[in-house]
């Protein structure tokens, strides 16, 4: 098993502390504060139902296994604790009818000013490039608002949509690793990284 990020540049403690504070203070992902909100323990049953579709959970190695209401509640509780420590965030996207239409799971390594974004859209919303645009905005927010210097992503070898998405947003392929799921099983993953400077050049960040 290989841990990510592959690139690890230690940052001064003041910078790491600023990232922890930004994570601990975050309440929504990206500029559109109406679209996403932090997951709360009361969301466990609805979030479990959302995740139940294999088109959502199958490609994602970071979700709890087995997927039960209790394991999803524990997953949310763990992210509440991660937010307090400044090392992780879990957001739900809610549609006009009040249903969960997507989620985003951020893992942050303040000591390396690095982060990872995972997540999924409801299958009704997949295949329309909404995920591409949502990911672009989320990555920009991670550099801009959280103050990261590096984003590292993984995808299973057959997750062509995610591969296309990351290649298209300017990420560099870093090779193949073995990722471990919550139940200890493993899967091969492709790894991508992008630095703040590479993102700025590609997306003209100020
Ligand atoms: C991954 C996900 C967020 C992508 O969002 P999306 O809006 O559905 O993405 P799309 O299918 O519209 O397209 C993404 C890109 O892949 C391309 N693509 C779609 N299907 C493809 C396929 N079978 N082979 C190759 N490329 C494909 C699209 O043309 C698009 O490329 P472009 O940006 O150059 O136009 C979304 O599909 C999802 O939630 N999937 C399930 C969970 C998951 O895999 N999460 C990521 C792992 S953490």
Short mmCIF file of C-alpha atoms and ligand atoms in Angstrom, two decimals:
data_model
loop_
_atom_site.label_atom_id
_atom_site.label_comp_id
_atom_site.label_asym_id
_atom_site.label_seq_id
_atom_site.Cartn_x
_atom_site.Cartn_y
_atom_site.Cartn_z
CA UNK A 1 0.00 0.00 0.00
CA UNK A 2 1.28 3.47 -0.86
CA UNK A 3 0.27 6.56 1.01
CA UNK A 4 -0.54 9.82 -0.71
CA UNK A 5 0.39 12.53 -1.42
CA UNK A 6 3.46 11.29 -3.25
CA UNK A 7 5.03 14.77 -3.11
CA UNK A 8 5.64 15.90 0.46
CA UNK A 9 7.16 19.33 0.99
CA UNK A 10 7.03 20.31 4.68
CA UNK A 11 5.74 23.86 5.19
CA UNK A 12 6.43 26.30 8.07
CA UNK A 13 4.20 25.75 11.13
CA UNK A 14 2.51 29.14 10.63
CA UNK A 15 1.33 28.08 7.17
CA UNK A 16 0.13 24.69 8.43
CA UNK A 17 -1.74 26.44 11.26
CA UNK A 18 -3.42 28.81 8.78
CA UNK A 19 -4.59 25.82 6.72
CA UNK A 20 -5.93 24.04 9.84
CA UNK A 21 -7.83 27.22 10.77
CA UNK A 22 -9.27 27.58 7.26
CA UNK A 23 -10.46 23.95 7.31
CA UNK A 24 -11.94 24.29 10.81
CA UNK A 25 -13.81 27.44 9.74
CA UNK A 26 -15.18 26.12 6.43
CA UNK A 27 -18.96 25.75 6.22
CA UNK A 28 -19.52 25.23 2.49
CA UNK A 29 -17.43 24.16 -0.48
CA UNK A 30 -16.71 26.78 -3.09
CA UNK A 31 -18.26 30.12 -3.81
CA UNK A 32 -21.87 28.91 -4.03
CA UNK A 33 -22.72 28.72 -0.33
CA UNK A 34 -26.30 27.64 -1.10
CA UNK A 35 -25.33 24.43 -2.88
CA UNK A 36 -23.27 22.55 -0.30
CA UNK A 37 -23.25 22.23 3.45
CA UNK A 38 -21.35 20.25 6.05
CA UNK A 39 -22.62 16.72 6.67
CA UNK A 40 -24.13 16.26 10.14
CA UNK A 41 -24.88 13.12 12.16
CA UNK A 42 -28.62 13.52 11.41
CA UNK A 43 -27.80 12.99 7.69
CA UNK A 44 -26.66 9.40 8.28
CA UNK A 45 -29.80 7.62 7.02
CA UNK A 46 -30.26 9.83 3.91
CA UNK A 47 -26.54 9.74 3.11
CA UNK A 48 -26.50 5.95 3.48
CA UNK A 49 -29.41 5.72 1.03
CA UNK A 50 -27.61 8.03 -1.43
CA UNK A 51 -24.39 5.98 -1.24
CA UNK A 52 -26.21 2.66 -1.68
CA UNK A 53 -26.16 2.82 -5.49
CA UNK A 54 -23.05 1.02 -6.86
CA UNK A 55 -22.74 3.74 -9.51
CA UNK A 56 -21.92 5.98 -6.56
CA UNK A 57 -20.00 3.86 -4.06
CA UNK A 58 -18.23 1.26 -6.22
CA UNK A 59 -15.42 3.49 -7.57
CA UNK A 60 -14.63 5.09 -4.19
CA UNK A 61 -12.10 3.42 -1.88
CA UNK A 62 -12.44 5.90 0.99
CA UNK A 63 -16.07 5.07 1.90
CA UNK A 64 -16.90 2.85 4.90
CA UNK A 65 -17.22 -0.91 4.33
CA UNK A 66 -19.62 -2.50 4.93
CA UNK A 67 -21.91 0.41 4.08
CA UNK A 68 -24.54 0.58 6.84
CA UNK A 69 -26.37 3.48 8.48
CA UNK A 70 -24.12 3.03 11.52
CA UNK A 71 -20.89 2.95 9.52
CA UNK A 72 -22.00 6.03 7.57
CA UNK A 73 -22.82 7.81 10.85
CA UNK A 74 -19.34 6.94 12.13
CA UNK A 75 -17.85 8.20 8.85
CA UNK A 76 -19.67 11.53 9.34
CA UNK A 77 -18.60 11.71 13.02
CA UNK A 78 -15.00 11.08 12.00
CA UNK A 79 -15.19 13.96 9.53
CA UNK A 80 -16.69 16.27 12.17
CA UNK A 81 -13.62 15.47 14.30
CA UNK A 82 -11.29 15.90 11.30
CA UNK A 83 -12.77 19.36 10.65
CA UNK A 84 -12.05 20.36 14.26
CA UNK A 85 -8.44 19.23 13.80
CA UNK A 86 -8.24 20.97 10.44
CA UNK A 87 -7.55 17.77 8.50
CA UNK A 88 -10.77 16.89 6.71
CA UNK A 89 -14.21 18.01 5.54
CA UNK A 90 -17.36 16.27 4.37
CA UNK A 91 -19.92 18.24 2.36
CA UNK A 92 -23.32 17.27 0.98
CA UNK A 93 -24.90 18.92 -2.04
CA UNK A 94 -28.66 19.29 -1.72
CA UNK A 95 -31.02 19.64 -4.70
CA UNK A 96 -34.11 21.84 -5.05
CA UNK A 97 -36.27 19.09 -3.51
CA UNK A 98 -34.02 18.87 -0.46
CA UNK A 99 -32.48 15.53 -1.53
CA UNK A 100 -28.78 14.71 -1.52
CA UNK A 101 -27.48 15.09 -5.07
CA UNK A 102 -23.77 14.73 -4.38
CA UNK A 103 -21.03 14.71 -1.77
CA UNK A 104 -17.44 15.86 -1.43
CA UNK A 105 -14.86 14.37 0.93
CA UNK A 106 -11.69 16.39 1.50
CA UNK A 107 -8.58 14.96 3.13
CA UNK A 108 -6.09 17.67 4.09
CA UNK A 109 -2.44 17.35 5.11
CA UNK A 110 -1.69 20.81 6.62
CA UNK A 111 1.97 19.88 7.26
CA UNK A 112 2.53 19.54 3.48
CA UNK A 113 -0.10 22.12 2.43
CA UNK A 114 -1.66 19.30 0.44
CA UNK A 115 -5.13 17.87 -0.03
CA UNK A 116 -7.27 15.30 -1.81
CA UNK A 117 -10.87 15.66 -3.04
CA UNK A 118 -13.16 12.68 -3.43
CA UNK A 119 -16.85 12.42 -4.04
CA UNK A 120 -19.69 11.57 -6.36
CA UNK A 121 -22.77 12.91 -8.07
CA UNK A 122 -26.17 11.23 -8.10
CA UNK A 123 -26.32 8.97 -11.21
CA UNK A 124 -29.05 11.25 -12.68
CA UNK A 125 -26.46 14.02 -12.74
CA UNK A 126 -23.49 12.01 -13.99
CA UNK A 127 -22.35 12.20 -17.62
CA UNK A 128 -23.25 15.88 -18.16
CA UNK A 129 -19.89 17.41 -17.22
CA UNK A 130 -21.43 18.75 -13.99
CA UNK A 131 -18.81 16.81 -12.07
CA UNK A 132 -16.06 18.36 -14.18
CA UNK A 133 -17.26 21.90 -13.40
CA UNK A 134 -17.90 21.08 -9.73
CA UNK A 135 -14.41 19.59 -9.40
CA UNK A 136 -12.84 22.62 -11.10
CA UNK A 137 -14.54 24.99 -8.65
CA UNK A 138 -13.67 22.76 -5.69
CA UNK A 139 -9.98 22.53 -6.62
CA UNK A 140 -9.84 26.33 -7.09
CA UNK A 141 -11.43 26.75 -3.64
CA UNK A 142 -8.89 24.35 -2.09
CA UNK A 143 -5.99 26.42 -3.46
CA UNK A 144 -7.64 29.79 -2.88
CA UNK A 145 -9.53 29.51 0.40
CA UNK A 146 -7.71 26.67 2.18
CA UNK A 147 -4.31 27.88 0.98
CA UNK A 148 -3.01 24.54 -0.32
CA UNK A 149 0.09 24.20 -2.50
CA UNK A 150 -0.64 20.71 -3.87
CA UNK A 151 -3.63 18.54 -4.72
CA UNK A 152 -3.20 14.78 -5.09
CA UNK A 153 -5.92 12.57 -6.59
CA UNK A 154 -6.40 8.87 -7.21
CA UNK A 155 -8.78 6.79 -9.32
CA UNK A 156 -9.18 3.11 -10.05
CA UNK A 157 -7.62 1.98 -13.33
CA UNK A 158 -11.01 1.67 -15.06
CA UNK A 159 -12.46 5.00 -13.84
CA UNK A 160 -12.13 6.63 -17.28
CA UNK A 161 -14.38 9.58 -16.48
CA UNK A 162 -12.32 10.62 -13.48
CA UNK A 163 -9.10 10.12 -15.47
CA UNK A 164 -10.48 12.31 -18.27
CA UNK A 165 -11.60 14.91 -15.73
CA UNK A 166 -8.18 15.12 -14.02
CA UNK A 167 -6.18 15.09 -17.27
CA UNK A 168 -8.43 17.83 -18.63
CA UNK A 169 -8.00 20.04 -15.56
CA UNK A 170 -4.21 19.91 -15.96
CA UNK A 171 -3.20 17.30 -13.38
CA UNK A 172 -0.01 15.27 -14.07
CA UNK A 173 -0.03 11.47 -13.96
CA UNK A 174 2.36 10.25 -11.25
CA UNK A 175 2.11 6.49 -11.71
CA UNK A 176 0.26 3.63 -10.11
CA UNK A 177 -0.12 2.74 -6.44
CA UNK A 178 -2.10 0.32 -4.26
CA UNK A 179 -4.87 1.96 -2.21
CA UNK A 180 -6.43 0.40 0.88
CA UNK A 181 -10.17 0.41 1.54
CA UNK A 182 -11.75 0.75 5.00
CA UNK A 183 -12.15 -3.04 5.28
CA UNK A 184 -8.46 -3.65 4.56
CA UNK A 185 -8.92 -4.84 0.95
CA UNK A 186 -6.80 -3.15 -1.69
CA UNK A 187 -7.14 -1.90 -5.24
CA UNK A 188 -4.67 -0.50 -7.75
CA UNK A 189 -5.03 3.26 -8.29
CA UNK A 190 -3.66 5.77 -10.73
CA UNK A 191 -2.28 8.90 -9.06
CA UNK A 192 -2.38 12.51 -10.25
CA UNK A 193 -0.95 15.66 -8.71
CA UNK A 194 -1.07 19.37 -9.48
CA UNK A 195 0.73 22.22 -7.74
CA UNK A 196 -0.72 25.65 -7.04
CA UNK A 197 1.67 27.09 -9.66
CA UNK A 198 0.60 24.57 -12.33
CA UNK A 199 -3.06 25.25 -11.49
CA UNK A 200 -2.53 29.02 -11.66
CA UNK A 201 -0.87 28.76 -15.09
CA UNK A 202 -3.63 26.54 -16.45
CA UNK A 203 -6.59 28.33 -14.88
CA UNK A 204 -5.18 31.89 -14.54
CA UNK A 205 -5.60 32.13 -10.79
CA UNK A 206 -4.47 35.60 -9.55
C1 LIG B 1 -16.55 11.07 -11.60
C2 LIG B 1 -17.68 12.07 -11.73
C3 LIG B 1 -17.60 13.08 -10.58
C4 LIG B 1 -17.44 12.80 -13.08
O1 LIG B 1 -18.42 13.77 -13.26
P1 LIG B 1 -19.38 13.77 -14.57
O2 LIG B 1 -19.99 15.12 -14.63
O3 LIG B 1 -20.29 12.61 -14.48
O4 LIG B 1 -18.37 13.59 -15.74
P2 LIG B 1 -18.73 13.24 -17.25
O5 LIG B 1 -19.13 11.81 -17.42
O6 LIG B 1 -19.70 14.25 -17.78
O7 LIG B 1 -17.37 13.48 -18.01
C5 LIG B 1 -16.08 13.54 -17.49
C6 LIG B 1 -15.14 13.47 -18.68
O8 LIG B 1 -14.96 12.08 -18.99
C7 LIG B 1 -15.30 11.85 -20.35
N1 LIG B 1 -15.88 10.52 -20.37
C8 LIG B 1 -17.12 10.16 -19.98
N2 LIG B 1 -17.25 8.81 -20.10
C9 LIG B 1 -16.05 8.34 -20.57
C10 LIG B 1 -15.54 7.05 -20.90
N3 LIG B 1 -16.28 5.94 -20.76
N4 LIG B 1 -14.27 6.94 -21.35
C11 LIG B 1 -13.50 8.04 -21.49
N5 LIG B 1 -13.93 9.30 -21.19
C12 LIG B 1 -15.18 9.44 -20.75
C13 LIG B 1 -16.24 12.96 -20.73
O9 LIG B 1 -16.24 13.21 -22.11
C14 LIG B 1 -15.64 14.12 -19.95
O10 LIG B 1 -14.48 14.59 -20.63
P3 LIG B 1 -14.25 16.11 -20.99
O11 LIG B 1 -14.08 16.80 -19.67
O12 LIG B 1 -13.02 16.11 -21.82
O13 LIG B 1 -15.49 16.55 -21.71
C15 LIG B 1 -19.08 11.41 -11.71
O14 LIG B 1 -19.25 10.63 -12.88
C16 LIG B 1 -19.33 10.50 -10.52
O15 LIG B 1 -19.86 10.94 -9.52
N6 LIG B 1 -18.93 9.19 -10.64
C17 LIG B 1 -19.13 8.19 -9.58
C18 LIG B 1 -18.15 8.32 -8.43
C19 LIG B 1 -16.69 8.51 -8.85
O16 LIG B 1 -16.19 7.84 -9.73
N7 LIG B 1 -16.01 9.45 -8.18
C20 LIG B 1 -14.63 9.76 -8.46
C21 LIG B 1 -13.69 8.94 -7.70
S1 LIG B 1 -13.22 9.80 -6.18
#
